[in-house]
PDB file of C-alpha atoms in Angstrom:
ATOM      1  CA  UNK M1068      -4.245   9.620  30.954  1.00 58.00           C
ATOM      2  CA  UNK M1069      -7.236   8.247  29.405  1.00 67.00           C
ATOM      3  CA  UNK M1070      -7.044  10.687  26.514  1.00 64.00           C
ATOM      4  CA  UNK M1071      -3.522   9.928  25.898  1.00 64.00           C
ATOM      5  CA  UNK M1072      -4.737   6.043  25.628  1.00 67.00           C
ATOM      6  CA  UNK M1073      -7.498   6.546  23.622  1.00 74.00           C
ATOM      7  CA  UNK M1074      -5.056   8.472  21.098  1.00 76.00           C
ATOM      8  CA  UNK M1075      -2.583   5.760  21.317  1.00 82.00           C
ATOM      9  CA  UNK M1076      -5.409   3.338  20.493  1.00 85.00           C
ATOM     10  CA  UNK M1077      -6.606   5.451  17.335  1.00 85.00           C
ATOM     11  CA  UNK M1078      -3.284   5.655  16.308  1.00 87.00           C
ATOM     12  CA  UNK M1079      -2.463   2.018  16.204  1.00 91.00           C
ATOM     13  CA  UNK M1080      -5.815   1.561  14.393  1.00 92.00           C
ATOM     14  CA  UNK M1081      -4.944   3.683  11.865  1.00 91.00           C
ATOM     15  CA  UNK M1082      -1.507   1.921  11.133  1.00 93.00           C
ATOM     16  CA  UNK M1083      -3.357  -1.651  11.383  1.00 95.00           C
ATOM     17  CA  UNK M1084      -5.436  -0.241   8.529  1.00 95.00           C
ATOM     18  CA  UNK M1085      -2.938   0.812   6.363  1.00 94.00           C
ATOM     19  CA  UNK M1086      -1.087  -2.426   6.454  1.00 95.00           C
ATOM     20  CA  UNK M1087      -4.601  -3.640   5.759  1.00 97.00           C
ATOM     21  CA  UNK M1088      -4.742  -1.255   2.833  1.00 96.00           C
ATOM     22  CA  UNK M1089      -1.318  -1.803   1.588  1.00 96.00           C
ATOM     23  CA  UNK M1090      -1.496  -5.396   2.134  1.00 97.00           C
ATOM     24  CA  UNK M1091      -4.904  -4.981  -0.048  1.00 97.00           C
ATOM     25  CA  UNK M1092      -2.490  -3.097  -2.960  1.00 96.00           C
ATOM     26  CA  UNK M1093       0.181  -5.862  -2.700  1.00 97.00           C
ATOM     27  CA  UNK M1094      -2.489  -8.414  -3.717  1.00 98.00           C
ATOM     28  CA  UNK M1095      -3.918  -7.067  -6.189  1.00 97.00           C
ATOM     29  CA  UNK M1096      -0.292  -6.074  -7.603  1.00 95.00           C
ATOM     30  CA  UNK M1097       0.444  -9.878  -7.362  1.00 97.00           C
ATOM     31  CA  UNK M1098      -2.282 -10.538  -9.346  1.00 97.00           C
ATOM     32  CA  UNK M1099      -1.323  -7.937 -11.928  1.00 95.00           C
ATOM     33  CA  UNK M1100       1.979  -9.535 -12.308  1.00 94.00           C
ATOM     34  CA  UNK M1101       0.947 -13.033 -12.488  1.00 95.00           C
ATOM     35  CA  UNK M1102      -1.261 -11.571 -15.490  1.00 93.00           C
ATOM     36  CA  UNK M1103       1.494  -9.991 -16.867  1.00 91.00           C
ATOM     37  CA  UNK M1104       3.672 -12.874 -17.315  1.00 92.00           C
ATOM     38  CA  UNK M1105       0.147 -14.138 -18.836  1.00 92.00           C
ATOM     39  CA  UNK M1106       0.674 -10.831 -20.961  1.00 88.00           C
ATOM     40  CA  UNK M1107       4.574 -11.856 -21.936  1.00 87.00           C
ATOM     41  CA  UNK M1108       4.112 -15.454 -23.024  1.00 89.00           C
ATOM     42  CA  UNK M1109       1.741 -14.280 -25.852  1.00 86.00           C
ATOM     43  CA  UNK M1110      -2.006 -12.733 -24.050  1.00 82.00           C
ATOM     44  CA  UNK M1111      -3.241 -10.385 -25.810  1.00 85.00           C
ATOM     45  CA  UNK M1112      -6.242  -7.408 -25.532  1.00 88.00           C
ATOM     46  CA  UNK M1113      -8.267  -9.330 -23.241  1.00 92.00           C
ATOM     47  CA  UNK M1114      -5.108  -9.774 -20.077  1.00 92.00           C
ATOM     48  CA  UNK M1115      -4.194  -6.429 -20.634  1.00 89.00           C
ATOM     49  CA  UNK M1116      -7.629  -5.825 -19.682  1.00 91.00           C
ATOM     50  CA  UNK M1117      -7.784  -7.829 -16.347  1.00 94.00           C
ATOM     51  CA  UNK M1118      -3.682  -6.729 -15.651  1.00 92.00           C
ATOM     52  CA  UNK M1119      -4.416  -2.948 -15.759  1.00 90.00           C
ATOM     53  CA  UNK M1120      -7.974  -3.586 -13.792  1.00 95.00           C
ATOM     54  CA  UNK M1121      -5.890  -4.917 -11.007  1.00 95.00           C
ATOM     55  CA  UNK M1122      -2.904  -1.920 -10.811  1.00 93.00           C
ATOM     56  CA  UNK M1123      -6.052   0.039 -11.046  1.00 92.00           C
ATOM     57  CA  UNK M1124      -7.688  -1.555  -8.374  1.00 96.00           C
ATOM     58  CA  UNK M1125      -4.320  -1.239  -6.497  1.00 95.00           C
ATOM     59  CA  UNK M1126      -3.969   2.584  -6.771  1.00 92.00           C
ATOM     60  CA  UNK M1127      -7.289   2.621  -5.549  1.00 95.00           C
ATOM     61  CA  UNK M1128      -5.864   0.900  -2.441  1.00 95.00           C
ATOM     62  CA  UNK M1129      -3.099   3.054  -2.501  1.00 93.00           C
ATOM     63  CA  UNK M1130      -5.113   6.517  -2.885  1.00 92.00           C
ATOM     64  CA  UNK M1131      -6.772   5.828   0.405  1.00 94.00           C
ATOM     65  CA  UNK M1132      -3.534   4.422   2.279  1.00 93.00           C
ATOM     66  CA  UNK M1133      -1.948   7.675   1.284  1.00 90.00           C
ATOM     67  CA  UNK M1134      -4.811   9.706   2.446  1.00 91.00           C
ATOM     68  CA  UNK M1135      -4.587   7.701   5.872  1.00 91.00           C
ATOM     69  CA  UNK M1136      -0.583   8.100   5.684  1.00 89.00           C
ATOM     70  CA  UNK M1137      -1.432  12.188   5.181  1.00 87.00           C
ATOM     71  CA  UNK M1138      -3.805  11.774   8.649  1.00 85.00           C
ATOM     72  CA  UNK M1139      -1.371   9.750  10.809  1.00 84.00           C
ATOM     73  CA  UNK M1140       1.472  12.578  10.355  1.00 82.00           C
ATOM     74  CA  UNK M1141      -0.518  14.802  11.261  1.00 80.00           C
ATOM     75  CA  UNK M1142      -1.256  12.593  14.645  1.00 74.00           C
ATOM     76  CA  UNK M1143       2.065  11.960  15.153  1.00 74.00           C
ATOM     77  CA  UNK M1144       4.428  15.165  14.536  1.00 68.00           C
ATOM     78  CA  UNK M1145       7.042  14.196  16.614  1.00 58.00           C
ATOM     79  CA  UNK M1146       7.388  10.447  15.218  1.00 60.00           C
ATOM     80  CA  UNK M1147       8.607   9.510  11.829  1.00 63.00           C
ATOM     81  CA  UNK M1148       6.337   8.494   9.649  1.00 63.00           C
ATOM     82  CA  UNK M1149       7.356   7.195   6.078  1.00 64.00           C
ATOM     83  CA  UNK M1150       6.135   8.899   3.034  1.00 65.00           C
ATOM     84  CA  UNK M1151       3.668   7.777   1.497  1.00 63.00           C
ATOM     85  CA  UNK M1152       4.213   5.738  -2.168  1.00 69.00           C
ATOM     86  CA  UNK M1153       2.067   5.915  -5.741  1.00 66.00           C
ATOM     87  CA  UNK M1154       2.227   3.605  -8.268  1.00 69.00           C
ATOM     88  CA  UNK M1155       4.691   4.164 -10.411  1.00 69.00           C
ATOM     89  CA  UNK M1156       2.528   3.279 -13.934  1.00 76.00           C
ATOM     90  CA  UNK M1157       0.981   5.970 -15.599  1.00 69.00           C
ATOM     91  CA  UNK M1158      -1.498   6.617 -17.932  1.00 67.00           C
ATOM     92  CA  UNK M1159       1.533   6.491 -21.048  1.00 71.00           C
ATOM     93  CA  UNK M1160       2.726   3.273 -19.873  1.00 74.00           C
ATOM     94  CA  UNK M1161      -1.131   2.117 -20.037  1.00 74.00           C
ATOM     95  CA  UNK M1162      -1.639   3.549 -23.194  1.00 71.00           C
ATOM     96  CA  UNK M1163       1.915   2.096 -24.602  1.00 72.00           C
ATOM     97  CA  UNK M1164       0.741  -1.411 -23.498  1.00 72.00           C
ATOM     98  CA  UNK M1165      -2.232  -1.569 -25.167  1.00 69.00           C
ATOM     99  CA  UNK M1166      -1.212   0.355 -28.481  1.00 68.00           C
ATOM    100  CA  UNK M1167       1.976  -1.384 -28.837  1.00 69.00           C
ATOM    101  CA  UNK M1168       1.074  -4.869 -27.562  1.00 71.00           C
ATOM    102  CA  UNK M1169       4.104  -6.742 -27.637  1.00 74.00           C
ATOM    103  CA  UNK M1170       7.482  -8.464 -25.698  1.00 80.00           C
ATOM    104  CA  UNK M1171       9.320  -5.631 -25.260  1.00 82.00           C
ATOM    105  CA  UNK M1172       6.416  -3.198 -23.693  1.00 82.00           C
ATOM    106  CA  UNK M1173       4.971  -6.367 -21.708  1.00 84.00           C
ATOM    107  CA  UNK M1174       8.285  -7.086 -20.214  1.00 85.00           C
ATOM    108  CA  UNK M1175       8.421  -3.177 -19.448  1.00 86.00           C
ATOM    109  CA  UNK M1176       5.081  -3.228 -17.201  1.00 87.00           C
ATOM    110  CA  UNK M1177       6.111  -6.869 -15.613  1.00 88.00           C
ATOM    111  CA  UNK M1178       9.136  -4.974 -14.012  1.00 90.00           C
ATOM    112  CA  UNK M1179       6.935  -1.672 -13.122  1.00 89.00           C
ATOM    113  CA  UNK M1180       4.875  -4.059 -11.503  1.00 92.00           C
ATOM    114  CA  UNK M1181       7.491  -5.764  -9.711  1.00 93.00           C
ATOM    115  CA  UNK M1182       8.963  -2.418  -8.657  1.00 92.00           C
ATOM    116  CA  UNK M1183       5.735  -0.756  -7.219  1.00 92.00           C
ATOM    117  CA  UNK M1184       5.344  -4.742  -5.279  1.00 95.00           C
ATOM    118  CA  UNK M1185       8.597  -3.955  -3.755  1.00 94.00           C
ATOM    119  CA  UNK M1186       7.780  -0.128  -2.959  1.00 92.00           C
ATOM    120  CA  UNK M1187       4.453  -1.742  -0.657  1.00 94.00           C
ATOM    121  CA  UNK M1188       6.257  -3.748   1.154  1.00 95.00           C
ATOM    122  CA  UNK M1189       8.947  -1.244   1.828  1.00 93.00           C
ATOM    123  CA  UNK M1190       6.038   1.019   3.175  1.00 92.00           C
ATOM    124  CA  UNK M1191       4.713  -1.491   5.064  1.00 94.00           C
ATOM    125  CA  UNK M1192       7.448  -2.718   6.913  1.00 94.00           C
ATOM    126  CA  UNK M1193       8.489   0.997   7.735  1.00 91.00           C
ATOM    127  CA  UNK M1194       4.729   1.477   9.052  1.00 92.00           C
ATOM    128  CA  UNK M1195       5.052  -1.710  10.927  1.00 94.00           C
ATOM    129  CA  UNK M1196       8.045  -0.753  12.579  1.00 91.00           C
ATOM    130  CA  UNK M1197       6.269   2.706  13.534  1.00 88.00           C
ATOM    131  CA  UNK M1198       3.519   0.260  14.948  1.00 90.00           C
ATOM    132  CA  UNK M1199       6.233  -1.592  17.125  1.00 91.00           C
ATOM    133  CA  UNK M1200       8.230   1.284  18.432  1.00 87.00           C
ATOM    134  CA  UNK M1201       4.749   2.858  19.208  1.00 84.00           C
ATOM    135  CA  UNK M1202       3.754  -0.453  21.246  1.00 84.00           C
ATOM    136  CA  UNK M1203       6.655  -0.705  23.172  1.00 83.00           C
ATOM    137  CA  UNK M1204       6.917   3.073  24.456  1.00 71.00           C
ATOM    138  CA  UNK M1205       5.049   3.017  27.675  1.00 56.00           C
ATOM    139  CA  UNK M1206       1.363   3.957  26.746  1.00 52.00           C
ATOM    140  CA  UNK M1207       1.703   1.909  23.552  1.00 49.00           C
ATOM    141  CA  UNK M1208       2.620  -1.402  25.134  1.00 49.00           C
ATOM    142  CA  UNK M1209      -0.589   0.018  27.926  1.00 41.00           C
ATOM    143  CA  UNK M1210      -3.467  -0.186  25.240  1.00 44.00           C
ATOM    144  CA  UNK M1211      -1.890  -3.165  23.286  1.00 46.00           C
ATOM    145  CA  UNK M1212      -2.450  -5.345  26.574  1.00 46.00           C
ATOM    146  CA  UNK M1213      -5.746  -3.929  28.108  1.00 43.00           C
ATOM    147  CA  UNK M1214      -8.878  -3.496  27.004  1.00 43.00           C
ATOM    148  CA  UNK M1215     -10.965  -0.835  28.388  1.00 42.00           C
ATOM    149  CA  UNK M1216     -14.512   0.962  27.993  1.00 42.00           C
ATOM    150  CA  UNK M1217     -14.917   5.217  28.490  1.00 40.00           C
TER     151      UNK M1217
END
């Protein structure tokens, strides 16, 4: 029984970090868009900088989330655990929004930005929900209201 806590407690962990991870990505994806609209109303070289070092400080968030997403199904084979998400701006996109600086190719990243914000939160809603119907099966709702020490 203790083993089958212990799990149960590792498990949650790992879904508490993820939302910490993904709630990580979402900030830093705010951030990107609140430069891109910067970016739209006329920035220039120098907030194309600072937007693309925060989606690239977001997919850094997001490489390790889906490394811990790859970990926690293989913990939990018999429980549905959502796929995990990439951001959806690649390295043409990048390129095109440097090279061709402009409305149209600003406006273009704003809504990739926007998009990928919306694909995090998805995520992390599913995870919670994984976290809640965890808690409340029998052994979850156990190690979510006692602490112990083996």
């Amino acid at each position: 029984m203790i083993y089958i806590l212990n799990v149960m407690e590792q498990i949650l962990s790992q879904i508490d970090e993820l939302i910490d991870l993904l709630n990580g990505a979402e900030k830093k994806l705010k951030s990107a868009r609140n430069w891109g609209v910067v970016d739209v109303l006329g920035g220039g070289f120098l907030t194309n900088l600072i937007k693309h070092s925060k989606i690239n400080s977001a997919r850094d968030y997001m490489e390790r989330a889906n490394y811990l997403l790859g970990c926690l199904q293989e913990s939990l084979r018999q429980v549905s655990i959502p796929a995990g998400c990439s951001l959806n701006i690649g390295t043409f996109s990048t390129f095109a929004d440097f090279l061709f600086d402009g409305f149209v190719f600003d406006a273009y990243m704003s809504v990739k930005i926007f998009d990928n914000i919306h694909s995090v939160r998805e995520l992390k809603r599913r995870l919670q929900d994984v976290r809640d119907q965890l808690s409340s099966s029998s052994f979850g709702g156990y190690v979510e209201s006692h602490s112990y020490d083996e």
